[in-house]
Short mmCIF file of C-alpha atoms in Angstrom, two decimals:
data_model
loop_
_atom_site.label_atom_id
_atom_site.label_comp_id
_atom_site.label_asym_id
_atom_site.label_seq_id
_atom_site.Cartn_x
_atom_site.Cartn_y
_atom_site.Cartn_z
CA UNK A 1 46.32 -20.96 -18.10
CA UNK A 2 44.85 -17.27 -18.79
CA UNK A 3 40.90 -17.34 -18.93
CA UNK A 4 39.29 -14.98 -21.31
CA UNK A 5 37.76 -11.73 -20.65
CA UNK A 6 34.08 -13.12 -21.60
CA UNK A 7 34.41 -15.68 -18.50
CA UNK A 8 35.52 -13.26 -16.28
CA UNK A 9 32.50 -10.45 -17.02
CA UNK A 10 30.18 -13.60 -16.93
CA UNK A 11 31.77 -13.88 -13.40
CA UNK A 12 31.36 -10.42 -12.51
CA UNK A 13 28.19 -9.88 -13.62
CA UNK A 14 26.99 -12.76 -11.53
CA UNK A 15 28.63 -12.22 -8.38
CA UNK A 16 26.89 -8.41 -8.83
CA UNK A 17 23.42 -9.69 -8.82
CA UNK A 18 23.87 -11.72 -6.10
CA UNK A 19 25.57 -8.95 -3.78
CA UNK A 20 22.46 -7.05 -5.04
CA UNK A 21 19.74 -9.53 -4.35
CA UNK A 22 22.02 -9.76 -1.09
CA UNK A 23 21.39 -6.27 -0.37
CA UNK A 24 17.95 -5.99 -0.95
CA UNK A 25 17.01 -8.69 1.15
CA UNK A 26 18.24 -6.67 3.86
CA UNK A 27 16.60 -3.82 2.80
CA UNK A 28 13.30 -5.76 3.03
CA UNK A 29 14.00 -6.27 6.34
CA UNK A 30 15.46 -3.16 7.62
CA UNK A 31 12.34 -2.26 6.52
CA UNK A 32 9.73 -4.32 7.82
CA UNK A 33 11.36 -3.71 11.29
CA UNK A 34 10.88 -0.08 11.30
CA UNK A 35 7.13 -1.27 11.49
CA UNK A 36 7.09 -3.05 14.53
CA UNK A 37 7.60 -1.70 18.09
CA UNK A 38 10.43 -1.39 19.29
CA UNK A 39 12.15 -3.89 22.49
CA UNK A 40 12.33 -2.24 26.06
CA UNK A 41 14.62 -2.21 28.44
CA UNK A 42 12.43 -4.76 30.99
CA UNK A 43 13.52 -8.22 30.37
CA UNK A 44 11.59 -10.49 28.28
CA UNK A 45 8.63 -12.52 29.62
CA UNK A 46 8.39 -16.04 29.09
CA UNK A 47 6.50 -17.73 26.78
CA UNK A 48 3.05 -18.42 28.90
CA UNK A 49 3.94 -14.57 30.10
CA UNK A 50 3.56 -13.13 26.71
CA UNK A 51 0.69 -15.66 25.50
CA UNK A 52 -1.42 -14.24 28.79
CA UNK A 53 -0.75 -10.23 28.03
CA UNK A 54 -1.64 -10.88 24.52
CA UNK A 55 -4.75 -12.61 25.42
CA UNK A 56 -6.09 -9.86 28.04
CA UNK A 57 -5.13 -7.58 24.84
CA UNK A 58 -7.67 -8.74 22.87
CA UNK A 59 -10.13 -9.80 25.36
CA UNK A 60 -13.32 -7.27 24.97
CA UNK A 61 -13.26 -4.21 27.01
CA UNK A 62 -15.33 -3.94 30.20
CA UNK A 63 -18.71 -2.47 29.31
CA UNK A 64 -18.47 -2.64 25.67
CA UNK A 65 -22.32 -2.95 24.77
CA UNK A 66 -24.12 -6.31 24.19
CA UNK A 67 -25.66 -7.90 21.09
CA UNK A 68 -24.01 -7.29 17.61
CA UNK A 69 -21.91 -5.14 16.99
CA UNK A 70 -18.54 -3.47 16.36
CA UNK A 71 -16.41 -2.30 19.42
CA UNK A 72 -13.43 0.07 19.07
CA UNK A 73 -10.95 0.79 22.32
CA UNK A 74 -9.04 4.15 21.68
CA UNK A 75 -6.26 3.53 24.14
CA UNK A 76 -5.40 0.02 22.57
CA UNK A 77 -6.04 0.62 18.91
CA UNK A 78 -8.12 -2.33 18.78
CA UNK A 79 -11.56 -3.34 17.18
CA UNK A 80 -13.51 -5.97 17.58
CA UNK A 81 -16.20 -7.32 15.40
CA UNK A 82 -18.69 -9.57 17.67
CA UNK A 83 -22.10 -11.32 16.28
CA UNK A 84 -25.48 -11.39 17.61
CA UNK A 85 -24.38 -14.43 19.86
CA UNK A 86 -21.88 -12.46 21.48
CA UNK A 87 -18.99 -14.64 19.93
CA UNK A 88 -16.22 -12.19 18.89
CA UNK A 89 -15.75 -12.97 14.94
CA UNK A 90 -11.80 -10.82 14.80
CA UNK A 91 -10.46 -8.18 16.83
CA UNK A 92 -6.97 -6.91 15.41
CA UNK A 93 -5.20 -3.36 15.64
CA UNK A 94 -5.54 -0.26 13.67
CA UNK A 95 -4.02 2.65 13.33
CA UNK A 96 -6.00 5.00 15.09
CA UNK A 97 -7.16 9.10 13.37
CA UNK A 98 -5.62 11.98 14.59
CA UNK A 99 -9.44 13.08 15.66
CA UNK A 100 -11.37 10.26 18.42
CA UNK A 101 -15.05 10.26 19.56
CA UNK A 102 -15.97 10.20 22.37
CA UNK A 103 -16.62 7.01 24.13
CA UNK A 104 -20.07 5.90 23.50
CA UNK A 105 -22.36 4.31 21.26
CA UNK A 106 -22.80 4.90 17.66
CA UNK A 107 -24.64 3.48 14.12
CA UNK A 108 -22.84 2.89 11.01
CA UNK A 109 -24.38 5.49 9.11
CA UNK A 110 -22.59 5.65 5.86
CA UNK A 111 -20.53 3.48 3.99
CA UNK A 112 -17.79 4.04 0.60
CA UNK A 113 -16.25 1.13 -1.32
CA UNK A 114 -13.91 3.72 -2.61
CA UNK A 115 -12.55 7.21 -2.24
CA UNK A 116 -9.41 9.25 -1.93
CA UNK A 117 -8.54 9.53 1.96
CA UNK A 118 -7.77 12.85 3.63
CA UNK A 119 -4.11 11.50 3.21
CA UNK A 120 -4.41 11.44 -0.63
CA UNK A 121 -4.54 7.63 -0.31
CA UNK A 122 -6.84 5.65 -2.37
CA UNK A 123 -8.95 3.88 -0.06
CA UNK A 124 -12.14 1.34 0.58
CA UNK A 125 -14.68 -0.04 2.64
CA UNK A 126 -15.05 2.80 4.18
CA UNK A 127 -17.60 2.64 7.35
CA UNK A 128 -18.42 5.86 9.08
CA UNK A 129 -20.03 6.01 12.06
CA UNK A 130 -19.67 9.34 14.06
CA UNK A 131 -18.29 12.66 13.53
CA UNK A 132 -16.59 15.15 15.98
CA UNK A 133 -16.87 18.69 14.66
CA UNK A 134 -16.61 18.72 10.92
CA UNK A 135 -14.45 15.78 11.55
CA UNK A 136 -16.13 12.73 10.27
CA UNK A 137 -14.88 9.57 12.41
CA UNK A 138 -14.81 6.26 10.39
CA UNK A 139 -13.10 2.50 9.37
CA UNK A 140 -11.07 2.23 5.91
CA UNK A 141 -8.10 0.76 4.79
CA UNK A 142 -5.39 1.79 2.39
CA UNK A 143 -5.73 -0.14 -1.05
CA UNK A 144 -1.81 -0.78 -0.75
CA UNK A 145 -2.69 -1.72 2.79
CA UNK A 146 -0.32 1.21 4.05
CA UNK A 147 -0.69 2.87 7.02
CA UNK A 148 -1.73 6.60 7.08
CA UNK A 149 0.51 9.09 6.43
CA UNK A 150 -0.05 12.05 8.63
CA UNK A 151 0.82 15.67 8.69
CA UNK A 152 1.36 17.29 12.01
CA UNK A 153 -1.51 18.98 13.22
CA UNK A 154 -4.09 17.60 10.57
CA UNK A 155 -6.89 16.67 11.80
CA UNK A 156 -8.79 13.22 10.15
CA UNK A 157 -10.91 10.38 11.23
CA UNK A 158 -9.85 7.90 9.37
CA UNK A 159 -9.24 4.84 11.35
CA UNK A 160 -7.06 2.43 9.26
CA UNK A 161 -7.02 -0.86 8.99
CA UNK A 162 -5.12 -3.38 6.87
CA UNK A 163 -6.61 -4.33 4.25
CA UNK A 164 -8.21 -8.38 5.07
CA UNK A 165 -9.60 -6.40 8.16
CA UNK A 166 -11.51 -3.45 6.04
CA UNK A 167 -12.82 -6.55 3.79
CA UNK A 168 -14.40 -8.49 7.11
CA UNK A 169 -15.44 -4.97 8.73
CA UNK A 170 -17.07 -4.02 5.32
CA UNK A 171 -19.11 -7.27 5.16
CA UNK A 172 -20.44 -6.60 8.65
CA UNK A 173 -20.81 -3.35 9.55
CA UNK A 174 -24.30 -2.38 7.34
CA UNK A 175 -26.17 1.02 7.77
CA UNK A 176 -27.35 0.98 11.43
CA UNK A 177 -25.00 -1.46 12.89
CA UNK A 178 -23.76 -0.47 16.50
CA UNK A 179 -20.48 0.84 16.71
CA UNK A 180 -19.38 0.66 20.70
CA UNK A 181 -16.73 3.25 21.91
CA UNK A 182 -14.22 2.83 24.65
CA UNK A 183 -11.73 4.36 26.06
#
């Protein structure tokens, strides 16, 4: 029995969406692994192994200040936010400006809800706290929660963060709040 030609373009047409759905599912996640680190050479650690590094990660740096405040460590990309009882609120990573401070202790001393980044990005909650030349060092994050998009050799000091991390830095870092350096 010969089926007609509208049956077999229904068929056709369907099993081309799915091989394209198929497709861009993989896509997606070619793509979100480009932005994670890649795997080493060193064999894997076991579970407690990895739960301990990632825990002395985000412990607080050595000599970070006391009392409220924000604490950034350049050589792990890492802030934390910690309250006036020294309980840290959030620490998570950020992609760090091309331009660091120095080590040291700063004040929030202006803030932007919105404005185009060096990048051309549209960004907010921005926090600035220090500048290093005419290079003015400060928090924002990407309103598409992208990360920054640098050209070799420019020089910025925007530190980026995602974008539920610019929202709890911009509730707590006001004018004046201390902004702890590290290396």
């Amino acid at each position: 029995m010969a089926r007609s030609s509208g049956s077999a373009g229904m068929i056709v047409t369907v099993l081309t969406a799915l091989s394209m759905g198929v497709v861009s599912f993989f896509a997606y996640q070619a793509s979100a692994a480009l932005d994670k680190p890649s795997g080493s050479d060193k064999p894997s650690a076991s579970p407690s192994e990895k739960e301990s590094d990632e825990k002395a990660k985000q412990q607080l740096p050595k000599r970070s200040g006391a009392g409220e405040r924000v604490v950034y460590a350049l050589e792990r990309d890492r802030v934390w936010i910690v309250n006036e009882r020294r309980k840290v609120e959030r620490t998570y990573r950020v992609w760090p400006s091309s331009v660091d401070p120095k080590p040291g202790t700063y004040q929030v001393t202006s803030r932007s809800s919105h404005v185009t980044g060096s990048d051309g990005e549209a960004i907010e909650n921005v926090v600035r706290f220090a500048s290093v030349g005419p290079t003015v060092i400060g928090f924002s994050a990407a309103l598409d929660g992208s990360k920054p998009k640098l050209r070799p050799g420019e020089k910025t000091g925007g530190v980026r963060q995602r974008t539920a991390d610019g929202d709890e830095m911009w509730v707590f870092a006001t004018i004046g709040t201390k902004v702890v350096v590290t290396p």
